């Protein structure tokens, strides 16, 4: 019983070590995230954005994320939360134009224009580039650099121009 017990203990020990190395904690990279390819993570608890290549940190930056505030107008309710989970870049946009949703006018105390109104189009507020994650959520720049590092957005992720430019080059649709 002695030698086989020692071998079993050794194999089990190294199995745990291998497992621990596989899921070793890396700042900004969740244990369940892939360790190959280009990975962008956003930590909404610290308002940090990370870019990893093959499990190695390439760049880190402050980010603005969703405020988690709720807006109500009549029976309509909006929750300004950055969505959690795994997402993919569905398209890359140069010089994005913000199509202002109803809630933007309600927040400003203005009447909501028709869907095709030119009042809904706003240029320059989203920076030079945007990575569209679908469901009206994007990683984009901002014309309000003071918002970076805070929970102030309506769900999108705002980044400084330098970080956004790097992500734009690295991210694949």
PDB file of C-alpha atoms in Angstrom:
ATOM      1  CA  UNK A   1       0.000   0.000   0.000  1.00  0.00           C
ATOM      2  CA  UNK A   2       2.897   2.431   0.601  1.00  0.00           C
ATOM      3  CA  UNK A   3       4.349   2.918  -2.914  1.00  0.00           C
ATOM      4  CA  UNK A   4       1.025   3.015  -4.781  1.00  0.00           C
ATOM      5  CA  UNK A   5      -0.338   5.546  -2.279  1.00  0.00           C
ATOM      6  CA  UNK A   6       2.712   7.774  -2.853  1.00  0.00           C
ATOM      7  CA  UNK A   7       2.267   7.578  -6.643  1.00  0.00           C
ATOM      8  CA  UNK A   8      -1.442   8.369  -6.375  1.00  0.00           C
ATOM      9  CA  UNK A   9      -0.730  11.340  -4.140  1.00  0.00           C
ATOM     10  CA  UNK A  10       1.947  12.578  -6.545  1.00  0.00           C
ATOM     11  CA  UNK A  11      -0.332  12.330  -9.595  1.00  0.00           C
ATOM     12  CA  UNK A  12      -3.194  13.991  -7.756  1.00  0.00           C
ATOM     13  CA  UNK A  13      -0.915  16.752  -6.511  1.00  0.00           C
ATOM     14  CA  UNK A  14       0.442  17.535  -9.984  1.00  0.00           C
ATOM     15  CA  UNK A  15      -3.081  17.333 -11.418  1.00  0.00           C
ATOM     16  CA  UNK A  16      -4.131  20.045  -8.982  1.00  0.00           C
ATOM     17  CA  UNK A  17      -1.065  22.118  -9.849  1.00  0.00           C
ATOM     18  CA  UNK A  18      -1.802  21.788 -13.571  1.00  0.00           C
ATOM     19  CA  UNK A  19      -5.440  22.711 -12.971  1.00  0.00           C
ATOM     20  CA  UNK A  20      -4.404  25.702 -10.843  1.00  0.00           C
ATOM     21  CA  UNK A  21      -2.010  26.908 -13.540  1.00  0.00           C
ATOM     22  CA  UNK A  22      -4.749  26.593 -16.168  1.00  0.00           C
ATOM     23  CA  UNK A  23      -7.132  28.738 -14.147  1.00  0.00           C
ATOM     24  CA  UNK A  24      -4.547  30.934 -12.476  1.00  0.00           C
ATOM     25  CA  UNK A  25      -5.941  34.328 -11.612  1.00  0.00           C
ATOM     26  CA  UNK A  26      -4.835  37.012 -14.029  1.00  0.00           C
ATOM     27  CA  UNK A  27      -6.076  40.545 -13.415  1.00  0.00           C
ATOM     28  CA  UNK A  28      -8.853  41.282 -15.853  1.00  0.00           C
ATOM     29  CA  UNK A  29      -9.034  37.768 -17.315  1.00  0.00           C
ATOM     30  CA  UNK A  30     -11.805  35.613 -15.842  1.00  0.00           C
ATOM     31  CA  UNK A  31     -10.936  31.929 -15.279  1.00  0.00           C
ATOM     32  CA  UNK A  32     -13.511  30.839 -17.864  1.00  0.00           C
ATOM     33  CA  UNK A  33     -12.123  33.150 -20.581  1.00  0.00           C
ATOM     34  CA  UNK A  34     -10.134  31.584 -23.417  1.00  0.00           C
ATOM     35  CA  UNK A  35      -6.355  31.768 -23.148  1.00  0.00           C
ATOM     36  CA  UNK A  36      -5.807  31.841 -26.908  1.00  0.00           C
ATOM     37  CA  UNK A  37      -6.530  34.533 -29.441  1.00  0.00           C
ATOM     38  CA  UNK A  38      -7.494  38.146 -28.855  1.00  0.00           C
ATOM     39  CA  UNK A  39      -9.740  38.709 -25.842  1.00  0.00           C
ATOM     40  CA  UNK A  40     -11.202  42.005 -24.630  1.00  0.00           C
ATOM     41  CA  UNK A  41     -12.589  42.087 -21.108  1.00  0.00           C
ATOM     42  CA  UNK A  42     -14.416  44.833 -19.259  1.00  0.00           C
ATOM     43  CA  UNK A  43     -14.522  44.746 -15.466  1.00  0.00           C
ATOM     44  CA  UNK A  44     -17.633  46.734 -14.563  1.00  0.00           C
ATOM     45  CA  UNK A  45     -16.785  46.559 -10.843  1.00  0.00           C
ATOM     46  CA  UNK A  46     -13.550  48.531 -11.377  1.00  0.00           C
ATOM     47  CA  UNK A  47     -14.334  50.279 -14.694  1.00  0.00           C
ATOM     48  CA  UNK A  48     -11.277  48.793 -16.362  1.00  0.00           C
ATOM     49  CA  UNK A  49     -10.853  47.525 -19.918  1.00  0.00           C
ATOM     50  CA  UNK A  50      -8.243  44.902 -20.784  1.00  0.00           C
ATOM     51  CA  UNK A  51      -6.830  43.550 -24.019  1.00  0.00           C
ATOM     52  CA  UNK A  52      -5.226  40.103 -23.945  1.00  0.00           C
ATOM     53  CA  UNK A  53      -3.436  38.179 -26.659  1.00  0.00           C
ATOM     54  CA  UNK A  54      -2.957  34.469 -25.964  1.00  0.00           C
ATOM     55  CA  UNK A  55      -3.587  35.027 -22.250  1.00  0.00           C
ATOM     56  CA  UNK A  56      -1.013  37.817 -21.930  1.00  0.00           C
ATOM     57  CA  UNK A  57      -2.019  41.374 -21.055  1.00  0.00           C
ATOM     58  CA  UNK A  58      -1.350  43.749 -23.971  1.00  0.00           C
ATOM     59  CA  UNK A  59      -3.053  46.928 -22.729  1.00  0.00           C
ATOM     60  CA  UNK A  60      -5.202  48.110 -19.819  1.00  0.00           C
ATOM     61  CA  UNK A  61      -7.271  51.280 -19.513  1.00  0.00           C
ATOM     62  CA  UNK A  62      -9.941  52.965 -17.453  1.00  0.00           C
ATOM     63  CA  UNK A  63     -13.424  52.749 -18.976  1.00  0.00           C
ATOM     64  CA  UNK A  64     -16.851  54.257 -18.419  1.00  0.00           C
ATOM     65  CA  UNK A  65     -19.612  51.689 -17.953  1.00  0.00           C
ATOM     66  CA  UNK A  66     -23.355  51.615 -17.333  1.00  0.00           C
ATOM     67  CA  UNK A  67     -24.712  53.614 -14.413  1.00  0.00           C
ATOM     68  CA  UNK A  68     -27.290  50.932 -13.451  1.00  0.00           C
ATOM     69  CA  UNK A  69     -29.847  53.734 -13.099  1.00  0.00           C
ATOM     70  CA  UNK A  70     -33.475  53.194 -14.013  1.00  0.00           C
ATOM     71  CA  UNK A  71     -35.521  55.750 -15.983  1.00  0.00           C
ATOM     72  CA  UNK A  72     -39.310  55.572 -16.029  1.00  0.00           C
ATOM     73  CA  UNK A  73     -41.742  57.466 -18.219  1.00  0.00           C
ATOM     74  CA  UNK A  74     -45.292  56.254 -18.013  1.00  0.00           C
ATOM     75  CA  UNK A  75     -45.242  52.512 -18.608  1.00  0.00           C
ATOM     76  CA  UNK A  76     -41.791  52.598 -20.241  1.00  0.00           C
ATOM     77  CA  UNK A  77     -38.743  51.614 -18.217  1.00  0.00           C
ATOM     78  CA  UNK A  78     -35.053  51.762 -19.178  1.00  0.00           C
ATOM     79  CA  UNK A  79     -32.256  50.178 -17.166  1.00  0.00           C
ATOM     80  CA  UNK A  80     -28.846  51.647 -18.021  1.00  0.00           C
ATOM     81  CA  UNK A  81     -26.673  48.618 -17.394  1.00  0.00           C
ATOM     82  CA  UNK A  82     -23.632  47.322 -19.244  1.00  0.00           C
ATOM     83  CA  UNK A  83     -24.606  43.764 -20.189  1.00  0.00           C
ATOM     84  CA  UNK A  84     -22.619  40.965 -18.575  1.00  0.00           C
ATOM     85  CA  UNK A  85     -21.510  37.769 -20.261  1.00  0.00           C
ATOM     86  CA  UNK A  86     -19.664  36.786 -23.388  1.00  0.00           C
ATOM     87  CA  UNK A  87     -20.136  38.955 -26.473  1.00  0.00           C
ATOM     88  CA  UNK A  88     -18.686  39.189 -29.951  1.00  0.00           C
ATOM     89  CA  UNK A  89     -17.909  42.176 -32.133  1.00  0.00           C
ATOM     90  CA  UNK A  90     -20.599  42.098 -34.826  1.00  0.00           C
ATOM     91  CA  UNK A  91     -19.241  45.088 -36.779  1.00  0.00           C
ATOM     92  CA  UNK A  92     -16.625  47.823 -36.657  1.00  0.00           C
ATOM     93  CA  UNK A  93     -17.733  51.402 -37.287  1.00  0.00           C
ATOM     94  CA  UNK A  94     -15.625  54.400 -38.338  1.00  0.00           C
ATOM     95  CA  UNK A  95     -16.942  57.820 -37.256  1.00  0.00           C
ATOM     96  CA  UNK A  96     -20.063  56.390 -35.584  1.00  0.00           C
ATOM     97  CA  UNK A  97     -23.211  58.490 -35.524  1.00  0.00           C
ATOM     98  CA  UNK A  98     -25.385  58.141 -32.439  1.00  0.00           C
ATOM     99  CA  UNK A  99     -29.033  57.485 -33.211  1.00  0.00           C
ATOM    100  CA  UNK A 100     -30.584  58.974 -30.102  1.00  0.00           C
ATOM    101  CA  UNK A 101     -33.223  56.694 -28.584  1.00  0.00           C
ATOM    102  CA  UNK A 102     -36.408  57.943 -26.917  1.00  0.00           C
ATOM    103  CA  UNK A 103     -34.873  57.877 -23.435  1.00  0.00           C
ATOM    104  CA  UNK A 104     -32.224  60.444 -24.442  1.00  0.00           C
ATOM    105  CA  UNK A 105     -34.914  63.027 -25.169  1.00  0.00           C
ATOM    106  CA  UNK A 106     -36.855  62.100 -22.036  1.00  0.00           C
ATOM    107  CA  UNK A 107     -33.704  62.573 -19.926  1.00  0.00           C
ATOM    108  CA  UNK A 108     -33.210  66.005 -21.490  1.00  0.00           C
ATOM    109  CA  UNK A 109     -36.846  66.934 -20.794  1.00  0.00           C
ATOM    110  CA  UNK A 110     -37.522  67.354 -24.519  1.00  0.00           C
ATOM    111  CA  UNK A 111     -40.348  65.976 -26.650  1.00  0.00           C
ATOM    112  CA  UNK A 112     -39.550  62.686 -28.367  1.00  0.00           C
ATOM    113  CA  UNK A 113     -39.305  63.246 -32.144  1.00  0.00           C
ATOM    114  CA  UNK A 114     -40.463  60.757 -34.784  1.00  0.00           C
ATOM    115  CA  UNK A 115     -38.094  57.846 -35.516  1.00  0.00           C
ATOM    116  CA  UNK A 116     -36.897  59.376 -38.810  1.00  0.00           C
ATOM    117  CA  UNK A 117     -36.239  62.863 -37.390  1.00  0.00           C
ATOM    118  CA  UNK A 118     -32.795  64.411 -38.043  1.00  0.00           C
ATOM    119  CA  UNK A 119     -32.843  65.408 -34.351  1.00  0.00           C
ATOM    120  CA  UNK A 120     -32.043  61.763 -33.567  1.00  0.00           C
ATOM    121  CA  UNK A 121     -28.677  61.828 -35.378  1.00  0.00           C
ATOM    122  CA  UNK A 122     -25.735  63.120 -33.352  1.00  0.00           C
ATOM    123  CA  UNK A 123     -22.203  63.181 -34.707  1.00  0.00           C
ATOM    124  CA  UNK A 124     -18.993  63.297 -32.669  1.00  0.00           C
ATOM    125  CA  UNK A 125     -20.273  62.045 -29.316  1.00  0.00           C
ATOM    126  CA  UNK A 126     -19.003  58.468 -29.804  1.00  0.00           C
ATOM    127  CA  UNK A 127     -15.436  59.199 -30.856  1.00  0.00           C
ATOM    128  CA  UNK A 128     -13.617  58.031 -33.985  1.00  0.00           C
ATOM    129  CA  UNK A 129     -14.339  54.290 -33.745  1.00  0.00           C
ATOM    130  CA  UNK A 130     -16.917  51.897 -32.329  1.00  0.00           C
ATOM    131  CA  UNK A 131     -17.013  48.144 -31.849  1.00  0.00           C
ATOM    132  CA  UNK A 132     -20.649  47.079 -32.106  1.00  0.00           C
ATOM    133  CA  UNK A 133     -21.563  44.225 -29.743  1.00  0.00           C
ATOM    134  CA  UNK A 134     -25.195  44.112 -30.920  1.00  0.00           C
ATOM    135  CA  UNK A 135     -28.308  44.857 -28.865  1.00  0.00           C
ATOM    136  CA  UNK A 136     -27.509  48.614 -29.109  1.00  0.00           C
ATOM    137  CA  UNK A 137     -24.340  48.202 -27.020  1.00  0.00           C
ATOM    138  CA  UNK A 138     -20.963  49.393 -28.267  1.00  0.00           C
ATOM    139  CA  UNK A 139     -17.416  49.940 -27.135  1.00  0.00           C
ATOM    140  CA  UNK A 140     -16.691  53.469 -28.335  1.00  0.00           C
ATOM    141  CA  UNK A 141     -14.930  56.742 -27.660  1.00  0.00           C
ATOM    142  CA  UNK A 142     -16.463  59.792 -26.049  1.00  0.00           C
ATOM    143  CA  UNK A 143     -16.592  63.551 -26.266  1.00  0.00           C
ATOM    144  CA  UNK A 144     -16.694  63.573 -22.447  1.00  0.00           C
ATOM    145  CA  UNK A 145     -13.255  62.369 -21.261  1.00  0.00           C
ATOM    146  CA  UNK A 146     -14.196  63.136 -17.624  1.00  0.00           C
ATOM    147  CA  UNK A 147     -16.655  60.223 -17.766  1.00  0.00           C
ATOM    148  CA  UNK A 148     -13.837  57.678 -18.195  1.00  0.00           C
ATOM    149  CA  UNK A 149     -13.382  55.550 -15.083  1.00  0.00           C
ATOM    150  CA  UNK A 150     -16.926  56.140 -13.860  1.00  0.00           C
ATOM    151  CA  UNK A 151     -20.285  54.362 -14.005  1.00  0.00           C
ATOM    152  CA  UNK A 152     -22.141  56.955 -16.042  1.00  0.00           C
ATOM    153  CA  UNK A 153     -23.060  55.479 -19.426  1.00  0.00           C
ATOM    154  CA  UNK A 154     -26.390  54.128 -20.556  1.00  0.00           C
ATOM    155  CA  UNK A 155     -24.895  50.677 -21.091  1.00  0.00           C
ATOM    156  CA  UNK A 156     -22.144  51.254 -23.639  1.00  0.00           C
ATOM    157  CA  UNK A 157     -18.472  51.067 -22.762  1.00  0.00           C
ATOM    158  CA  UNK A 158     -16.595  54.333 -23.316  1.00  0.00           C
ATOM    159  CA  UNK A 159     -12.821  54.308 -23.726  1.00  0.00           C
ATOM    160  CA  UNK A 160     -10.064  56.881 -24.153  1.00  0.00           C
ATOM    161  CA  UNK A 161      -8.947  57.343 -27.763  1.00  0.00           C
ATOM    162  CA  UNK A 162      -5.616  55.543 -27.311  1.00  0.00           C
ATOM    163  CA  UNK A 163      -7.177  52.351 -25.959  1.00  0.00           C
ATOM    164  CA  UNK A 164      -9.990  52.459 -28.479  1.00  0.00           C
ATOM    165  CA  UNK A 165      -7.527  52.724 -31.369  1.00  0.00           C
ATOM    166  CA  UNK A 166      -5.635  49.643 -30.144  1.00  0.00           C
ATOM    167  CA  UNK A 167      -8.846  47.614 -29.691  1.00  0.00           C
ATOM    168  CA  UNK A 168     -10.036  48.703 -33.126  1.00  0.00           C
ATOM    169  CA  UNK A 169      -6.892  47.293 -34.729  1.00  0.00           C
ATOM    170  CA  UNK A 170      -6.900  44.064 -32.684  1.00  0.00           C
ATOM    171  CA  UNK A 171     -10.597  43.145 -32.635  1.00  0.00           C
ATOM    172  CA  UNK A 172     -12.019  40.872 -35.286  1.00  0.00           C
ATOM    173  CA  UNK A 173     -15.654  40.740 -36.355  1.00  0.00           C
TER     174      UNK A 173
END
